[in-house]
PDB file of C-alpha atoms and ligand atoms in Angstrom:
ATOM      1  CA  UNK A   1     -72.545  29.838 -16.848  1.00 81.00           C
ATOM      2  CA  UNK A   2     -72.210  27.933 -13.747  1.00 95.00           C
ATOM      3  CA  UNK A   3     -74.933  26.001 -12.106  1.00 95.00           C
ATOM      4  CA  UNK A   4     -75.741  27.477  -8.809  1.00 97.00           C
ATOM      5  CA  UNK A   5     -75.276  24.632  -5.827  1.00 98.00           C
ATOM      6  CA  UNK A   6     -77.400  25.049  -2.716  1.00 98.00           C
ATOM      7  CA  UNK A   7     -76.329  22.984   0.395  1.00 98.00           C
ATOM      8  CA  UNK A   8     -77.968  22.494   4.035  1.00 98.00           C
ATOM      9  CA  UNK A   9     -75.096  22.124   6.753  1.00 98.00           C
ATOM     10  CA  UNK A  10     -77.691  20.214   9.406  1.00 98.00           C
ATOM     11  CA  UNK A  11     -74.419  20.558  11.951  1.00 98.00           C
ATOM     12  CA  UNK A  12     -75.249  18.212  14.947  1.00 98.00           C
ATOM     13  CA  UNK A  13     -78.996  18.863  14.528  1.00 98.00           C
ATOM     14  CA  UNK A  14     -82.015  16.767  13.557  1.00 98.00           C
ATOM     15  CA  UNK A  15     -82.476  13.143  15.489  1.00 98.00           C
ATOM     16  CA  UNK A  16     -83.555  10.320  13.244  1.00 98.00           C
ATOM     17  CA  UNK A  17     -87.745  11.475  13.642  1.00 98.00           C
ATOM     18  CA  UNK A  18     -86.625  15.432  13.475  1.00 98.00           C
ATOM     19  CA  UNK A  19     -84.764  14.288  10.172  1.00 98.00           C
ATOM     20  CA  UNK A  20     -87.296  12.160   8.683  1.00 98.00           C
ATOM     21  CA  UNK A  21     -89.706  15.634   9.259  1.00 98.00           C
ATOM     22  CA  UNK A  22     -87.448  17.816   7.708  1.00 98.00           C
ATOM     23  CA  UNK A  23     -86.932  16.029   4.560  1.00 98.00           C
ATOM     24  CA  UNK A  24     -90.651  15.476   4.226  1.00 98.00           C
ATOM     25  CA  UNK A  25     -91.064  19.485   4.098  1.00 98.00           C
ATOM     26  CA  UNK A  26     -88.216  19.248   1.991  1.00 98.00           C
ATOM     27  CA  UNK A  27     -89.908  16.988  -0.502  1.00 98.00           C
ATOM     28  CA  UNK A  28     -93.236  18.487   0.092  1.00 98.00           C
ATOM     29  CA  UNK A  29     -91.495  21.501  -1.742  1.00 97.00           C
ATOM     30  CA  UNK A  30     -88.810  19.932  -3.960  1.00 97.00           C
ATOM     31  CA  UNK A  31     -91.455  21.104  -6.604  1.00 96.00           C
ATOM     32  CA  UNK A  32     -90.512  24.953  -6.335  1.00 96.00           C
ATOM     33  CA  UNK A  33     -86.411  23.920  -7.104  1.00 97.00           C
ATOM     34  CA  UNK A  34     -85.498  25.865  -9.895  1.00 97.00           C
ATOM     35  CA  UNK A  35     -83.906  24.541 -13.330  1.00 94.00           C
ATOM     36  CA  UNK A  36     -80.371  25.094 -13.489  1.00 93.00           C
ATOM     37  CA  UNK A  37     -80.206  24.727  -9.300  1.00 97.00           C
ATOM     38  CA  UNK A  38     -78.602  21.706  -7.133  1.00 98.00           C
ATOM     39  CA  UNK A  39     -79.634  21.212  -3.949  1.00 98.00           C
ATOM     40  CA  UNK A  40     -77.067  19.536  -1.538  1.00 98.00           C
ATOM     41  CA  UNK A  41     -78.800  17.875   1.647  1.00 98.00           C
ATOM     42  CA  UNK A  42     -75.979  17.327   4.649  1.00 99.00           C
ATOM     43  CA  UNK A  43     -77.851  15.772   7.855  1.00 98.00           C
ATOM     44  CA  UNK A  44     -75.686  13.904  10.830  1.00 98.00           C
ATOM     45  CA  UNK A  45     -74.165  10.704   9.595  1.00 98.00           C
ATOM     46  CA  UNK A  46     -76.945   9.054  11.597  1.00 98.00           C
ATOM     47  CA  UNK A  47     -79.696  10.159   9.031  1.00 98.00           C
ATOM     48  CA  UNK A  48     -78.511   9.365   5.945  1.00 98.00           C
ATOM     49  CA  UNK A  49     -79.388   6.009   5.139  1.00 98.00           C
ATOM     50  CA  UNK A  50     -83.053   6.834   5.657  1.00 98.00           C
ATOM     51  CA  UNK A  51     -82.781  10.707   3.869  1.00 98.00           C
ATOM     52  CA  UNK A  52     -81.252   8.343   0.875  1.00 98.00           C
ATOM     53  CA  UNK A  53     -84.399   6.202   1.331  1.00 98.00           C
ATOM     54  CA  UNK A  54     -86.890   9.102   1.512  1.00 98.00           C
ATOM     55  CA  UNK A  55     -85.063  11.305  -1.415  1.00 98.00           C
ATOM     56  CA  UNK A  56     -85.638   8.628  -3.958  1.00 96.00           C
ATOM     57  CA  UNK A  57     -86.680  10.156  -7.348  1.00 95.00           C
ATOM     58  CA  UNK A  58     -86.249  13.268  -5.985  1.00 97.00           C
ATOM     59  CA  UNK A  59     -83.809  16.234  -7.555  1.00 97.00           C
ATOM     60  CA  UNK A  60     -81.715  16.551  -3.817  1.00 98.00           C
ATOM     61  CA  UNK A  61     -78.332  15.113  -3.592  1.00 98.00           C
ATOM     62  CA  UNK A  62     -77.208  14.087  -0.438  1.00 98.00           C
ATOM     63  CA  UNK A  63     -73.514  14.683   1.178  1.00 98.00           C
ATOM     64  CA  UNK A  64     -71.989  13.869   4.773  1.00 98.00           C
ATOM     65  CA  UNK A  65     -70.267  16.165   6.629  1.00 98.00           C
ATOM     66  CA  UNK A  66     -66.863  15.016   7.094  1.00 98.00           C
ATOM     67  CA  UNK A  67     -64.937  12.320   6.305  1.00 98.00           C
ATOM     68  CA  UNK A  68     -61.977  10.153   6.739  1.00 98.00           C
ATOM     69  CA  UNK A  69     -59.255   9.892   4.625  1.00 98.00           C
ATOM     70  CA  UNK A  70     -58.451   6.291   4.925  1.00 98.00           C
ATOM     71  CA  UNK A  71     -60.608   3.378   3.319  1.00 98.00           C
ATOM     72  CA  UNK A  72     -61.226   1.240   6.547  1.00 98.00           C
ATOM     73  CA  UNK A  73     -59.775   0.221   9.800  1.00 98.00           C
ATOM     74  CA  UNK A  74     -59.032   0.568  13.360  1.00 98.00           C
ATOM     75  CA  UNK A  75     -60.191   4.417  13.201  1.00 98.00           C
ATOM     76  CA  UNK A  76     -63.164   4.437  15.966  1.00 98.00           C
ATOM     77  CA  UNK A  77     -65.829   7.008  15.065  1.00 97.00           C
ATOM     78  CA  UNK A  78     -64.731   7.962  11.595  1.00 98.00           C
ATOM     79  CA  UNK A  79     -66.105   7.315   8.191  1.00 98.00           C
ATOM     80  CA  UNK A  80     -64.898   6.338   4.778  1.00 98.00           C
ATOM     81  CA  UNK A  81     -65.734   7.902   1.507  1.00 98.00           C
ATOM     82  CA  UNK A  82     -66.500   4.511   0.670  1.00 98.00           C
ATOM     83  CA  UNK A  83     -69.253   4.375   3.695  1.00 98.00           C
ATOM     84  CA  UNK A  84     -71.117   8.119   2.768  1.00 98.00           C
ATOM     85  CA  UNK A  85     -71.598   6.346  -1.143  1.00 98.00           C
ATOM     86  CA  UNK A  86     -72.854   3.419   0.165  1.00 98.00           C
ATOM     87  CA  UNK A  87     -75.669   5.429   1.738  1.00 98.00           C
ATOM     88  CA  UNK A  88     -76.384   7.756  -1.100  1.00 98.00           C
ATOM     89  CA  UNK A  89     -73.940  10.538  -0.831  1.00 98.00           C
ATOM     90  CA  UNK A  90     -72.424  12.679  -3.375  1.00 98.00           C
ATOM     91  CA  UNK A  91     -70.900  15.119  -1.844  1.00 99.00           C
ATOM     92  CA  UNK A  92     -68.479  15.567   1.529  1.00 99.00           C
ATOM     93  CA  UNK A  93     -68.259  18.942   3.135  1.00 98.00           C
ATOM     94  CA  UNK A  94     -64.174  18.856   4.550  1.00 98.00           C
ATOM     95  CA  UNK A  95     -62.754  21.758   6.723  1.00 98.00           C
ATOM     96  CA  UNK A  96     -65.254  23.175   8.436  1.00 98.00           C
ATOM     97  CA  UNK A  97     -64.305  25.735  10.132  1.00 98.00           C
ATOM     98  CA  UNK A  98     -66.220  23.967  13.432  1.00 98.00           C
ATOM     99  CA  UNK A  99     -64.028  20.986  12.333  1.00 98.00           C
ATOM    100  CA  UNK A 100     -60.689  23.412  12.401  1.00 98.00           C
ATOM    101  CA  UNK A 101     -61.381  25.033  15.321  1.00 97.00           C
ATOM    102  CA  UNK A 102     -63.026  22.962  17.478  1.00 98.00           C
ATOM    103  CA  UNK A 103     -61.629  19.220  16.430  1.00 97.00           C
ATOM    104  CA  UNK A 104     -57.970  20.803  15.481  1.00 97.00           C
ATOM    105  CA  UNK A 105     -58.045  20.059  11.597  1.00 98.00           C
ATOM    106  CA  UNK A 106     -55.455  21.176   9.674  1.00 98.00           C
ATOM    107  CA  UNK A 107     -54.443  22.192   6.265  1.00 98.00           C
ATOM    108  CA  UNK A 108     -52.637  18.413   6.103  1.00 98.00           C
ATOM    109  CA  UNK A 109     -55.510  16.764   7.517  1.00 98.00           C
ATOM    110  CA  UNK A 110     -57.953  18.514   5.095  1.00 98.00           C
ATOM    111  CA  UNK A 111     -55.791  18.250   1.897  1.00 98.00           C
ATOM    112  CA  UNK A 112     -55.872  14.254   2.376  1.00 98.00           C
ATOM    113  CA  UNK A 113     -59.314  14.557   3.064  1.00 98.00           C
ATOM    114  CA  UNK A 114     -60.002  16.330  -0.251  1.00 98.00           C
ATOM    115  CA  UNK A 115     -57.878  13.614  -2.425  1.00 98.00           C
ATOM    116  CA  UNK A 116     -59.404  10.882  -1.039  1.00 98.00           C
ATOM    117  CA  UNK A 117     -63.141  12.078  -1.773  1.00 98.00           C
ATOM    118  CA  UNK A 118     -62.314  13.274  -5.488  1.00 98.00           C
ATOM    119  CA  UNK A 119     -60.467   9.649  -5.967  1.00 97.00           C
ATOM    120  CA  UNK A 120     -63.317   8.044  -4.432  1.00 98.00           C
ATOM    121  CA  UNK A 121     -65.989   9.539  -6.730  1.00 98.00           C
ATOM    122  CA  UNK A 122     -67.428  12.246  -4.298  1.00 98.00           C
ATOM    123  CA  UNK A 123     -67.524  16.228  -4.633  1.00 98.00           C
ATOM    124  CA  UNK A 124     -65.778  17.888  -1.634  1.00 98.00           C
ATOM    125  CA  UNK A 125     -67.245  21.257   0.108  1.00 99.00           C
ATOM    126  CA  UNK A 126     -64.144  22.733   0.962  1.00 98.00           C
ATOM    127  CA  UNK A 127     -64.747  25.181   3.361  1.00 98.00           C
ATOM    128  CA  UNK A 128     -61.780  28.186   3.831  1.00 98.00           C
ATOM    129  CA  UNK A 129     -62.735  31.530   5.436  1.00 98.00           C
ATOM    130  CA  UNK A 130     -60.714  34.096   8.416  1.00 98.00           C
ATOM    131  CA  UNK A 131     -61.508  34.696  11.415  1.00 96.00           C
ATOM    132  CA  UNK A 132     -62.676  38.261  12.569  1.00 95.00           C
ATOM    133  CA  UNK A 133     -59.084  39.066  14.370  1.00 95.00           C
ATOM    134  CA  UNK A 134     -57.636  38.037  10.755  1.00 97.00           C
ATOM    135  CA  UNK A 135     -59.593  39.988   8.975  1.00 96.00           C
ATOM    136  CA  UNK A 136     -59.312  42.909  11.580  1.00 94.00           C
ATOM    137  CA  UNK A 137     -55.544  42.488  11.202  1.00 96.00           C
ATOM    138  CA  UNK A 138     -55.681  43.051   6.929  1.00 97.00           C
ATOM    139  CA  UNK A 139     -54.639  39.364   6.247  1.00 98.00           C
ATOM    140  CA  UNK A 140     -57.902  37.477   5.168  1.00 98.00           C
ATOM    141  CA  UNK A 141     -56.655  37.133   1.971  1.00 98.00           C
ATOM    142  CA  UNK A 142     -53.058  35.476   3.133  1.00 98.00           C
ATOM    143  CA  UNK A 143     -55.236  33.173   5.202  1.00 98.00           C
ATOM    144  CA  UNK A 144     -57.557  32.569   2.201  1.00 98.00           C
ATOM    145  CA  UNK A 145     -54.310  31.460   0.304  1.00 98.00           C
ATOM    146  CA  UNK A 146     -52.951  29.331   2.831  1.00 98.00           C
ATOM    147  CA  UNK A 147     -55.796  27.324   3.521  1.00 98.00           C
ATOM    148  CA  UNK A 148     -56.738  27.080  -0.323  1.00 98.00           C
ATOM    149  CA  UNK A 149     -53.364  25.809  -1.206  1.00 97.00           C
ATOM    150  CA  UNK A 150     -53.037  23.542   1.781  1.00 98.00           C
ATOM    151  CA  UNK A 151     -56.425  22.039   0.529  1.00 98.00           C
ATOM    152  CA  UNK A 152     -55.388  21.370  -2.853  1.00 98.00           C
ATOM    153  CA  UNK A 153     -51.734  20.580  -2.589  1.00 98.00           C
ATOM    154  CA  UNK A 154     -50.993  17.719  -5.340  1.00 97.00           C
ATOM    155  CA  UNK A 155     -54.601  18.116  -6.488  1.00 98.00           C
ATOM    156  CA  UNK A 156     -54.689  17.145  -9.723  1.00 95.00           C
ATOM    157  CA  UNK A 157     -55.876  19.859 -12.755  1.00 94.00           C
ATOM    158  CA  UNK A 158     -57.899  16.819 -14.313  1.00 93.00           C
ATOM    159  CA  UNK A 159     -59.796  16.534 -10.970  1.00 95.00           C
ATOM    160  CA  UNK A 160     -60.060  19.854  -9.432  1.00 95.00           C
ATOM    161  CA  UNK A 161     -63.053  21.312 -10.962  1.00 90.00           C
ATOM    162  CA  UNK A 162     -65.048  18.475  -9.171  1.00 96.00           C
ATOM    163  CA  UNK A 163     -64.595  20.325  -5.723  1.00 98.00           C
ATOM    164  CA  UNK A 164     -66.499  23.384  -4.768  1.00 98.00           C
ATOM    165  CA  UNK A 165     -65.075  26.033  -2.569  1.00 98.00           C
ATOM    166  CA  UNK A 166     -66.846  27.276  -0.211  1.00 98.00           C
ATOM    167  CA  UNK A 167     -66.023  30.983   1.578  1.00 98.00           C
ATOM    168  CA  UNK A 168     -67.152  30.612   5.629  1.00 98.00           C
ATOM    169  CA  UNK A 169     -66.407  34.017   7.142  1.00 98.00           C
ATOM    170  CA  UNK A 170     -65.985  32.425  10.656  1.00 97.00           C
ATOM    171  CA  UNK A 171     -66.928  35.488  12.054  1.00 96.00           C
ATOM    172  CA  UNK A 172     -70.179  35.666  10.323  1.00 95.00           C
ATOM    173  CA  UNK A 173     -71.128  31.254  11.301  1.00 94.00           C
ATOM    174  CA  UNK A 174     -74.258  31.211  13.363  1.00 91.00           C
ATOM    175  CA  UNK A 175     -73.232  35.271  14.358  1.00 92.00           C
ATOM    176  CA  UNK A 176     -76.716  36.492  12.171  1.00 90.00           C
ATOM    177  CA  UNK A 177     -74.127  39.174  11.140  1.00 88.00           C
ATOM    178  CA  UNK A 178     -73.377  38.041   7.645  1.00 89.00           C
ATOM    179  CA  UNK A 179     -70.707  39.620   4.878  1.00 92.00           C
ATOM    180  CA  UNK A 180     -72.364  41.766   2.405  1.00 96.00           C
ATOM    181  CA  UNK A 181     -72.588  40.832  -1.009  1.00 97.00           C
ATOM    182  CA  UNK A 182     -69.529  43.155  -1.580  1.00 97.00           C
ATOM    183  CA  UNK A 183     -67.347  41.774   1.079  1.00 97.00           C
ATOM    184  CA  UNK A 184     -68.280  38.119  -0.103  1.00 98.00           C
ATOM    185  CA  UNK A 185     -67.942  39.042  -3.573  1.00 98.00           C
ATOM    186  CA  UNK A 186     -64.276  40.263  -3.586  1.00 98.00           C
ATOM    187  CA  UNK A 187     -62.663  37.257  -1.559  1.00 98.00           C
ATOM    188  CA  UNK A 188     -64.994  34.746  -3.950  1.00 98.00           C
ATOM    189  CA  UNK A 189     -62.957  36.696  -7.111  1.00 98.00           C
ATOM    190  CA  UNK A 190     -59.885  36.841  -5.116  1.00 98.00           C
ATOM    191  CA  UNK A 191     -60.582  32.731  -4.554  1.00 98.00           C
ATOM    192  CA  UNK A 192     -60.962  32.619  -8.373  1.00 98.00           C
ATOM    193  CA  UNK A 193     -57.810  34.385  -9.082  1.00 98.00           C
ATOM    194  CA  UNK A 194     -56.144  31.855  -6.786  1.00 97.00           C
ATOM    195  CA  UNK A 195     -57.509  29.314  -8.821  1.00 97.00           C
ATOM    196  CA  UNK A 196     -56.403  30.212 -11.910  1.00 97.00           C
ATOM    197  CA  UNK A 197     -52.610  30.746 -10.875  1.00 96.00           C
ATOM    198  CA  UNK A 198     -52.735  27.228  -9.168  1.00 96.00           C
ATOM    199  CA  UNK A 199     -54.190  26.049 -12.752  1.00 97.00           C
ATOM    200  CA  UNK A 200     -55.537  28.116 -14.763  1.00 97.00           C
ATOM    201  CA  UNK A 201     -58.110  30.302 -15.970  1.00 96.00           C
ATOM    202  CA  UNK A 202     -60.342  27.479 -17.561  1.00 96.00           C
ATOM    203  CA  UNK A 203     -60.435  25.423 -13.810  1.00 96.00           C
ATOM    204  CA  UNK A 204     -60.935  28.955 -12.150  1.00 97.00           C
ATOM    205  CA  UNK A 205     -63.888  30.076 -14.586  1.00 96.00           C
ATOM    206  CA  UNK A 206     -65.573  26.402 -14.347  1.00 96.00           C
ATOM    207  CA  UNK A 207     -65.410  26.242 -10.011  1.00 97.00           C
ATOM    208  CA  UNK A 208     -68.033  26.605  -7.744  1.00 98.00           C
ATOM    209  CA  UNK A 209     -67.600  29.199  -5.131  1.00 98.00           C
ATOM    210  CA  UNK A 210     -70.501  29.551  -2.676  1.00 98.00           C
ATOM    211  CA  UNK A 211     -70.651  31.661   0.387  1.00 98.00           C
ATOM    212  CA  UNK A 212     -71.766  30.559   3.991  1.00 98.00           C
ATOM    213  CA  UNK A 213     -71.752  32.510   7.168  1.00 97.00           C
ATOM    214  CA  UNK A 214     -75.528  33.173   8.192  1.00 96.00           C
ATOM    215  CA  UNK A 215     -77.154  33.138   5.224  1.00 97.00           C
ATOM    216  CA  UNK A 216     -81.132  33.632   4.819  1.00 97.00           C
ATOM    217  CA  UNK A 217     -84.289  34.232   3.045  1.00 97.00           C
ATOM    218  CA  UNK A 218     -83.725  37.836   3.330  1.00 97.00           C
ATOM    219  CA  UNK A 219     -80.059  38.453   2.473  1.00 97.00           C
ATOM    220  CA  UNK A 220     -79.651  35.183  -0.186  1.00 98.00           C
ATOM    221  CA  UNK A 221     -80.888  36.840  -2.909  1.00 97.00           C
ATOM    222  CA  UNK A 222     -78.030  40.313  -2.497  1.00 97.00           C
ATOM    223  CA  UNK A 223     -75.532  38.198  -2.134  1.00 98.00           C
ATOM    224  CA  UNK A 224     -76.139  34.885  -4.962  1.00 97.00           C
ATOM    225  CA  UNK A 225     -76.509  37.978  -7.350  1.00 97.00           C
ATOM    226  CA  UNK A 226     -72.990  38.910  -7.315  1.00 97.00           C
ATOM    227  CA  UNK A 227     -70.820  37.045 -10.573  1.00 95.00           C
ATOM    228  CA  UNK A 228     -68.973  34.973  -8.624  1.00 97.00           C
ATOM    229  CA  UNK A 229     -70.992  33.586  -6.210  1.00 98.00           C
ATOM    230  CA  UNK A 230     -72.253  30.378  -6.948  1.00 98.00           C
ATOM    231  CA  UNK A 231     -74.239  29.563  -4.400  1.00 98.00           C
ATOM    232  CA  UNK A 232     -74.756  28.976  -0.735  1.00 98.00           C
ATOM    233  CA  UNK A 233     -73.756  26.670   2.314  1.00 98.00           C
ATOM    234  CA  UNK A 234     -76.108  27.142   4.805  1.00 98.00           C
ATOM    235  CA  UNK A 235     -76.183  26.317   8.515  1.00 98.00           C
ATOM    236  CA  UNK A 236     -79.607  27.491  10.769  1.00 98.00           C
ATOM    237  CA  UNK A 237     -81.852  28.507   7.788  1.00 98.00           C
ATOM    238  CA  UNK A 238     -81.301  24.849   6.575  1.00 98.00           C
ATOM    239  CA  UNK A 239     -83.153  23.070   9.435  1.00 98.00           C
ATOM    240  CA  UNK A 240     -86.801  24.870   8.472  1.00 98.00           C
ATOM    241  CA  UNK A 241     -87.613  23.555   4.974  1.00 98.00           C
ATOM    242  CA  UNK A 242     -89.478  27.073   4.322  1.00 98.00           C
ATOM    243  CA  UNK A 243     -86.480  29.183   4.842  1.00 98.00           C
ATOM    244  CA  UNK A 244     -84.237  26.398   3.129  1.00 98.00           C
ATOM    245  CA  UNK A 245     -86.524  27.235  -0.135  1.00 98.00           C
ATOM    246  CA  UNK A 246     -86.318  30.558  -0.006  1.00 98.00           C
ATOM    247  CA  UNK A 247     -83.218  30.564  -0.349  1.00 98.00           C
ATOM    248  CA  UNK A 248     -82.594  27.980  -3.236  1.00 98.00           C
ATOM    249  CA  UNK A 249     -85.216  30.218  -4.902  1.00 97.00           C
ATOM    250  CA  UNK A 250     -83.180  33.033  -4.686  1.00 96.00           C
ATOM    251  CA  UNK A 251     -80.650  31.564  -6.269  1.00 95.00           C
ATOM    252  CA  UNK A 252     -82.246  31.481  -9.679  1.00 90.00           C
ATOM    253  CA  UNK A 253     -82.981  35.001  -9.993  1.00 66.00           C
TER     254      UNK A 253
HETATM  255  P1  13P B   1     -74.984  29.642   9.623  1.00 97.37           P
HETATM  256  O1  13P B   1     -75.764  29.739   8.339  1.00 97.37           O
HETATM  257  O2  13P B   1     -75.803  29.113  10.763  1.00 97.37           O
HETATM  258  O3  13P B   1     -74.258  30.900   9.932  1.00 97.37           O
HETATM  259  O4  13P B   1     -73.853  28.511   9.388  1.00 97.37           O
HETATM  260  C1  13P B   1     -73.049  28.598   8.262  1.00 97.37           C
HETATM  261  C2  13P B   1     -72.220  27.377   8.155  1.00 97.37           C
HETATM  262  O5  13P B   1     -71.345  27.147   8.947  1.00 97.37           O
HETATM  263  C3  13P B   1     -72.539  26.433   7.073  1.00 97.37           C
HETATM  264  O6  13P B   1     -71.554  25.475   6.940  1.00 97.37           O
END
């Protein structure tokens, strides 16, 4: 069985007071997280340090979203692997699709994104999904492979069960119009099948696959019911803490 992994994408939301307000709900409720359930926090790199500071004791991880793939140096307004640990983080979301499409990331970019975080201790989110022309056109799955392989090009077997996947639909980010469980559920086994020909079966079977792409209270539980769906990455419901809940509760069921 895989654990289920629940993670809140903040985006570029929540100022240092809306942050510290948030988490508080958060914590508030941290009570209702089910056994067998991780729950990833990902607020802007300015809220960190004091979400590690308010999270103490308490079963949330924290992870930044993005990174740099280099340790230090003249890179003005990155940050290092190195830099998300020091404030607590255990996870890095890389290749959002807000990051390919809107900051030009590519496959390159994201694959020596992903081998610095697993060498530097920290689970990558690696985020692959088409966009609606793709998948208009027949070729999400080409584009699924592409991006999956690009991601995980000289990625060791030893290493790779570390990283979760994560299927973004880009036409279904911040669009309310999410896949249904089917749809999700056949690229997530398709994913898996990818996995295990880049690997094998063993990686494939032990790799978390979650689905984002408006996710909520009200369609989390349809679609973390479905085998290979591990669990969610989730962009507006995250920045309510009740609606954040739900959701991780639905996971368990
Ligand atoms: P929404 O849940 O707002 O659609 O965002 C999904 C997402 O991009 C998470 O990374």
């Amino acid at each position: 069985m895989r654990p289920k992994v629940i993670a809140g994408n903040w985006k570029m939301n929540k100022d240092a007071d809306g942050s510290v307000e948030l988490i508080n709900g958060l914590i508030t409720r941290s009570g209702e997280i089910p056994n067998g359930v991780t729950v990833v926090l990902c607020p802007p790199f300015t809220s960190l340090a004091i979400a590690q500071r308010l999270l103490d004791g308490v079963p949330m991880a924290l992870g930044g979203q993005n990174m740099h793939y280099e340790d230090e140096g003249a890179f003005t307004g990155e940050i290092s692997a190195g830099m998300l640990k020091s404030v607590g983080c255990t996870f890095v979301i890389i290749g959002h699709s807000e990051r390919r499409q809107i900051f030009g990331e590519t496959n390159d970019l994201v694959n020596k994104k992903v081998k610095k975080a697993l060498s530097a201790g920290l689970r990558p989110i690696i985020c692959v999904g088409e966009t609606l022309e793709e998948r208009e056109r027949g070729v999400t799955e080409q584009v699924i492979n592409v991006q999956l392989k690009g991601a995980l090009q000289d990625v060791p077997e030893n290493e790779v069960s570390r990283a979760i996947i994560a299927y973004e639909p880009v036409w279904a980010i911040g669009t309310g119009k999410n896949a249904t469980p089917d749809q999700a559920a056949d690229v997530h086994k398709y994913i898996r099948k990818i996995l295990g020909q880049f690997y094998s079966w063993n990686i494939a079977e032990k790799t978390i696959i979650q689905y984002g792409g408006s996710v909520k209270p009200d369609n989390a539980r349809g679609l973390l019911a479905k085998a290979d769906i591990d669990g969610a990455l989730v962009g507006g419901a995250c920045l309510k803490p009740e609606s954040f809940m739900e959701i991780v509760k639905a996971s368990a069921s």
